[in-house]
Short mmCIF file of C-alpha atoms and ligand atoms in Angstrom, two decimals:
data_model
loop_
_atom_site.label_atom_id
_atom_site.label_comp_id
_atom_site.label_asym_id
_atom_site.label_seq_id
_atom_site.Cartn_x
_atom_site.Cartn_y
_atom_site.Cartn_z
CA MET E 2 24.58 11.15 11.59
CA ASN E 3 21.57 10.77 13.87
CA ARG E 4 18.66 8.54 12.94
CA ARG E 5 16.32 11.36 11.97
CA ASP E 6 18.83 12.95 9.57
CA LYS E 7 19.48 9.52 8.15
CA ALA E 8 15.77 8.93 7.63
CA ASP E 9 15.44 12.33 5.88
CA ARG E 10 18.29 11.54 3.50
CA ILE E 11 16.98 8.02 2.82
CA GLY E 12 13.53 9.50 2.19
CA GLU E 13 14.99 11.88 -0.42
CA ILE E 14 16.78 9.03 -2.19
CA LEU E 15 13.64 6.87 -2.18
CA ASP E 16 11.48 9.74 -3.46
CA GLY E 17 13.98 10.22 -6.28
CA LEU E 18 13.94 6.54 -7.22
CA TYR E 19 10.23 5.84 -6.71
CA PRO E 20 8.28 9.13 -6.79
CA GLN E 21 4.90 7.40 -7.03
CA PRO E 22 5.30 3.74 -6.16
CA PRO E 23 2.42 1.72 -7.59
CA ILE E 24 0.37 -0.68 -5.47
CA PRO E 25 1.75 -4.09 -6.46
CA LEU E 26 -1.40 -6.19 -5.94
CA ASP E 27 -4.10 -5.91 -8.62
CA HIS E 28 -7.49 -5.05 -7.13
CA ARG E 29 -10.64 -3.11 -7.92
CA ASP E 30 -11.91 -2.07 -4.48
CA PRO E 31 -11.13 -2.49 -0.74
CA TYR E 32 -12.60 -6.00 -0.67
CA THR E 33 -10.52 -7.36 -3.55
CA LEU E 34 -7.44 -5.67 -2.09
CA LEU E 35 -8.06 -7.31 1.30
CA VAL E 36 -8.39 -10.73 -0.33
CA SER E 37 -5.25 -10.16 -2.40
CA VAL E 38 -3.23 -9.12 0.65
CA MET E 39 -4.44 -12.20 2.52
CA LEU E 40 -3.29 -14.32 -0.43
CA SER E 41 0.12 -12.67 -0.51
CA ALA E 42 1.46 -14.15 2.76
CA GLN E 43 4.56 -16.22 1.91
CA THR E 44 3.74 -15.81 -1.80
CA THR E 45 5.00 -13.39 -4.41
CA ASP E 46 2.73 -10.57 -5.56
CA LYS E 47 3.21 -11.85 -9.11
CA LYS E 48 1.76 -15.23 -8.17
CA VAL E 49 -1.18 -13.57 -6.40
CA ASN E 50 -1.90 -11.42 -9.48
CA GLU E 51 -1.99 -14.59 -11.57
CA VAL E 52 -4.77 -16.22 -9.54
CA THR E 53 -6.98 -13.26 -8.61
CA PRO E 54 -8.56 -12.60 -12.07
CA ALA E 55 -10.27 -16.03 -12.02
CA LEU E 56 -11.03 -15.78 -8.29
CA PHE E 57 -12.67 -12.37 -8.61
CA ALA E 58 -14.52 -13.40 -11.78
CA ALA E 59 -16.12 -16.17 -9.70
CA ALA E 60 -16.58 -14.06 -6.55
CA PRO E 61 -16.06 -10.29 -6.78
CA ASP E 62 -17.66 -9.45 -3.42
CA PRO E 63 -18.17 -10.89 0.08
CA GLN E 64 -21.65 -12.22 -0.71
CA SER E 65 -20.55 -14.32 -3.69
CA MET E 66 -17.32 -15.44 -1.93
CA ALA E 67 -19.20 -16.57 1.20
CA ALA E 68 -21.56 -18.54 -1.05
CA LEU E 69 -18.70 -20.54 -2.62
CA PRO E 70 -17.68 -23.86 -1.04
CA VAL E 71 -14.17 -23.73 0.46
CA ASP E 72 -13.06 -26.41 -2.02
CA ARG E 73 -14.06 -24.20 -4.94
CA ILE E 74 -12.03 -21.27 -3.53
CA LEU E 75 -9.15 -23.65 -2.92
CA GLY E 76 -9.31 -24.83 -6.53
CA LEU E 77 -9.00 -21.23 -7.71
CA ILE E 78 -6.03 -20.34 -5.49
CA ARG E 79 -4.25 -23.70 -5.34
CA THR E 80 -0.96 -22.39 -6.74
CA VAL E 81 -0.33 -19.91 -3.91
CA GLY E 82 1.41 -20.94 -0.68
CA LEU E 83 -0.73 -22.05 2.30
CA ALA E 84 -3.74 -22.28 -0.03
CA PRO E 85 -5.98 -24.52 2.17
CA THR E 86 -5.72 -22.17 5.15
CA LYS E 87 -6.15 -19.09 2.98
CA ALA E 88 -9.26 -20.55 1.28
CA ARG E 89 -10.87 -21.21 4.67
CA ASN E 90 -9.94 -17.77 5.98
CA ILE E 91 -11.14 -15.90 2.88
CA ARG E 92 -14.55 -17.58 3.08
CA ALA E 93 -14.85 -17.02 6.85
CA MET E 94 -13.66 -13.41 6.52
CA SER E 95 -16.26 -12.75 3.79
CA ALA E 96 -19.05 -14.24 5.92
CA LEU E 97 -18.02 -12.05 8.87
CA LEU E 98 -17.93 -8.93 6.69
CA ILE E 99 -21.59 -9.60 5.87
CA GLU E 100 -22.51 -10.44 9.47
CA ARG E 101 -20.69 -7.56 11.19
CA HIS E 102 -20.14 -4.86 8.60
CA GLY E 103 -22.99 -5.04 6.10
CA GLY E 104 -20.71 -6.60 3.48
CA ARG E 105 -18.27 -3.68 3.50
CA VAL E 106 -14.60 -3.66 4.47
CA PRO E 107 -14.37 -1.62 7.69
CA GLU E 108 -12.15 1.47 7.62
CA ASP E 109 -10.87 0.65 11.09
CA ILE E 110 -7.67 -1.20 11.91
CA ASP E 111 -9.02 -2.96 15.00
CA ALA E 112 -12.12 -4.18 13.16
CA LEU E 113 -9.91 -5.40 10.32
CA GLU E 114 -7.58 -7.25 12.68
CA ALA E 115 -10.59 -8.99 14.24
CA LEU E 116 -11.35 -10.73 10.90
CA PRO E 117 -10.14 -14.31 10.34
CA GLY E 118 -6.73 -14.50 8.67
CA VAL E 119 -6.15 -10.73 8.95
CA GLY E 120 -3.09 -9.80 11.00
CA HIS E 121 -1.69 -6.38 11.81
CA LYS E 122 0.37 -6.12 8.61
CA THR E 123 -2.53 -7.09 6.34
CA ALA E 124 -4.82 -4.63 8.14
CA SER E 125 -2.18 -1.89 7.82
CA VAL E 126 -1.82 -2.48 4.07
CA VAL E 127 -5.59 -2.17 3.63
CA MET E 128 -5.74 1.00 5.74
CA CYS E 129 -3.14 2.77 3.61
CA GLN E 130 -3.69 1.30 0.16
CA ALA E 131 -7.50 1.05 0.18
CA PHE E 132 -8.41 4.00 2.39
CA ASP E 133 -5.36 6.27 2.17
CA ARG E 134 -5.13 6.31 5.97
CA PRO E 135 -1.62 6.59 7.47
CA ALA E 136 -0.10 3.21 8.27
CA PHE E 137 3.36 1.66 8.01
CA PRO E 138 3.10 -2.05 7.22
CA VAL E 139 6.41 -3.72 8.06
CA ASP E 140 7.26 -7.09 6.55
CA THR E 141 10.47 -9.05 7.06
CA HIS E 142 12.17 -7.19 4.18
CA ILE E 143 11.46 -3.75 5.62
CA HIS E 144 12.44 -5.06 9.05
CA ARG E 145 15.81 -6.22 7.71
CA LEU E 146 16.54 -3.05 5.75
CA ALA E 147 15.58 -0.77 8.65
CA ALA E 148 18.18 -2.62 10.73
CA ARG E 149 20.84 -2.45 8.00
CA TRP E 150 20.27 1.25 7.52
CA GLY E 151 20.56 1.83 11.25
CA LEU E 152 17.00 3.17 11.52
CA SER E 153 15.89 0.59 14.05
CA ASP E 154 17.39 -1.97 16.35
CA GLY E 155 13.98 -3.57 16.81
CA LYS E 156 14.05 -7.25 17.59
CA ASN E 157 10.63 -7.69 16.01
CA VAL E 158 8.48 -6.05 13.34
CA ALA E 159 6.28 -4.30 15.93
CA LYS E 160 9.27 -2.38 17.33
CA THR E 161 10.60 -1.63 13.84
CA GLU E 162 7.19 -0.24 12.86
CA ALA E 163 7.16 2.00 15.94
CA ASP E 164 10.72 3.23 15.18
CA LEU E 165 9.98 3.97 11.50
CA LYS E 166 6.76 5.81 12.38
CA LYS E 167 8.77 8.09 14.66
CA LEU E 168 11.45 8.77 12.06
CA PHE E 169 9.38 9.38 8.92
CA PRO E 170 6.68 12.10 8.77
CA GLU E 171 3.19 10.61 8.88
CA ASP E 172 2.25 11.94 5.44
CA THR E 173 5.09 9.89 3.90
CA TRP E 174 4.33 6.50 5.54
CA ASN E 175 2.07 5.16 2.81
CA ARG E 176 4.57 5.65 0.02
CA ARG E 177 7.64 5.01 2.20
CA HIS E 178 6.77 1.39 2.97
CA LEU E 179 6.20 0.67 -0.72
CA GLN E 180 9.43 2.45 -1.70
CA ILE E 181 11.45 0.35 0.75
CA ILE E 182 9.82 -2.83 -0.58
CA TYR E 183 10.65 -1.88 -4.19
CA PHE E 184 14.18 -0.87 -3.25
CA GLY E 185 14.74 -4.19 -1.47
CA ARG E 186 13.26 -6.24 -4.28
CA GLU E 187 15.07 -4.50 -7.09
CA ARG E 188 18.40 -3.57 -5.54
CA CYS E 189 19.20 -5.82 -2.62
CA PRO E 190 20.64 -9.19 -3.59
CA ALA E 191 19.85 -12.04 -1.21
CA ARG E 192 23.50 -13.01 -0.78
CA GLY E 193 26.32 -11.18 0.91
CA HIS E 194 27.63 -8.26 -1.13
CA ASP E 195 29.64 -5.06 -0.85
CA LEU E 196 27.54 -2.71 1.27
CA SER E 197 30.08 0.08 0.93
CA ARG E 198 29.18 0.49 -2.78
CA CYS E 199 25.44 0.86 -2.18
CA GLU E 200 23.72 4.25 -2.50
CA ILE E 201 22.12 3.84 0.93
CA CYS E 202 24.08 1.26 2.92
CA GLY E 203 27.31 2.85 1.66
CA TRP E 204 26.81 5.76 4.09
CA ALA E 205 23.93 4.64 6.32
CA ALA E 206 25.07 1.21 7.51
CA SER E 207 27.38 1.03 10.50
CA LYS E 208 31.05 0.22 9.81
CA LYS E 209 30.60 -2.90 11.94
CA ARG E 210 27.75 -4.11 9.75
CA ILE E 211 29.66 -3.42 6.53
CA ALA E 212 32.64 -5.39 7.89
CA GLU E 213 30.40 -8.30 8.98
CA GLU E 214 28.78 -8.46 5.56
CA SER E 215 32.06 -8.38 3.68
CA GLN E 216 33.35 -11.29 5.77
CA ARG E 217 30.39 -13.36 4.60
CA ARG E 218 31.09 -12.75 0.91
S1 SF4 P 329 23.92 -2.56 0.53
FE1 SF4 P 329 22.74 -4.19 -0.08
S2 SF4 P 329 21.29 -4.49 1.56
FE2 SF4 P 329 22.08 -2.46 1.76
S3 SF4 P 329 20.55 -1.27 0.70
FE3 SF4 P 329 22.26 -1.68 -0.67
S4 SF4 P 329 21.69 -3.40 -1.85
FE4 SF4 P 329 20.34 -3.32 -0.05
#
């Protein structure tokens, strides 16, 4: 089966399992989504959703966040990974939003990526989840599954993103990345397991990959 047919069939399975995948990070507007995504690096969404109610009660917008001392932000987000760096970046990012964009989150991926602490993946998440603009954020989980499913042989997330964008129609990207994340979280165990029994890997993974995985079990 060629890659495009594979992607079509995987898309049908994912649409059946997750017809309308919800956005996992709690937020109320593009700004609070951007902050939440910045907090989510190397941290679970659950943990981020635990700290953001108090953070956004103290600072719901760039003006109030930029007015908080970094130590106060740090105190509110201390339980997430890399908290000191994230506190500094969130304050600096908020100050720059005021300086460059009138206190609004720009609907432009290059302008987003120019903000402190905002990489390509974070900017892509904001483009699709805040502004409903087509983007395909690829994290390490999507990168790994795309390789297992034989949709990409990308050595890095940038190549995987380019491959997935070619295979899936643009109007599916925004839900497709969330569907793959949910599938990976809910159905893919971290340890070696029997790929041949899986509803996707069972037919999509290469025989070589299935054999390699079963040797590791
Ligand atoms: S075989 Fe395993 S890794 Fe592959 S999709 Fe199924 S559960 Fe995930």
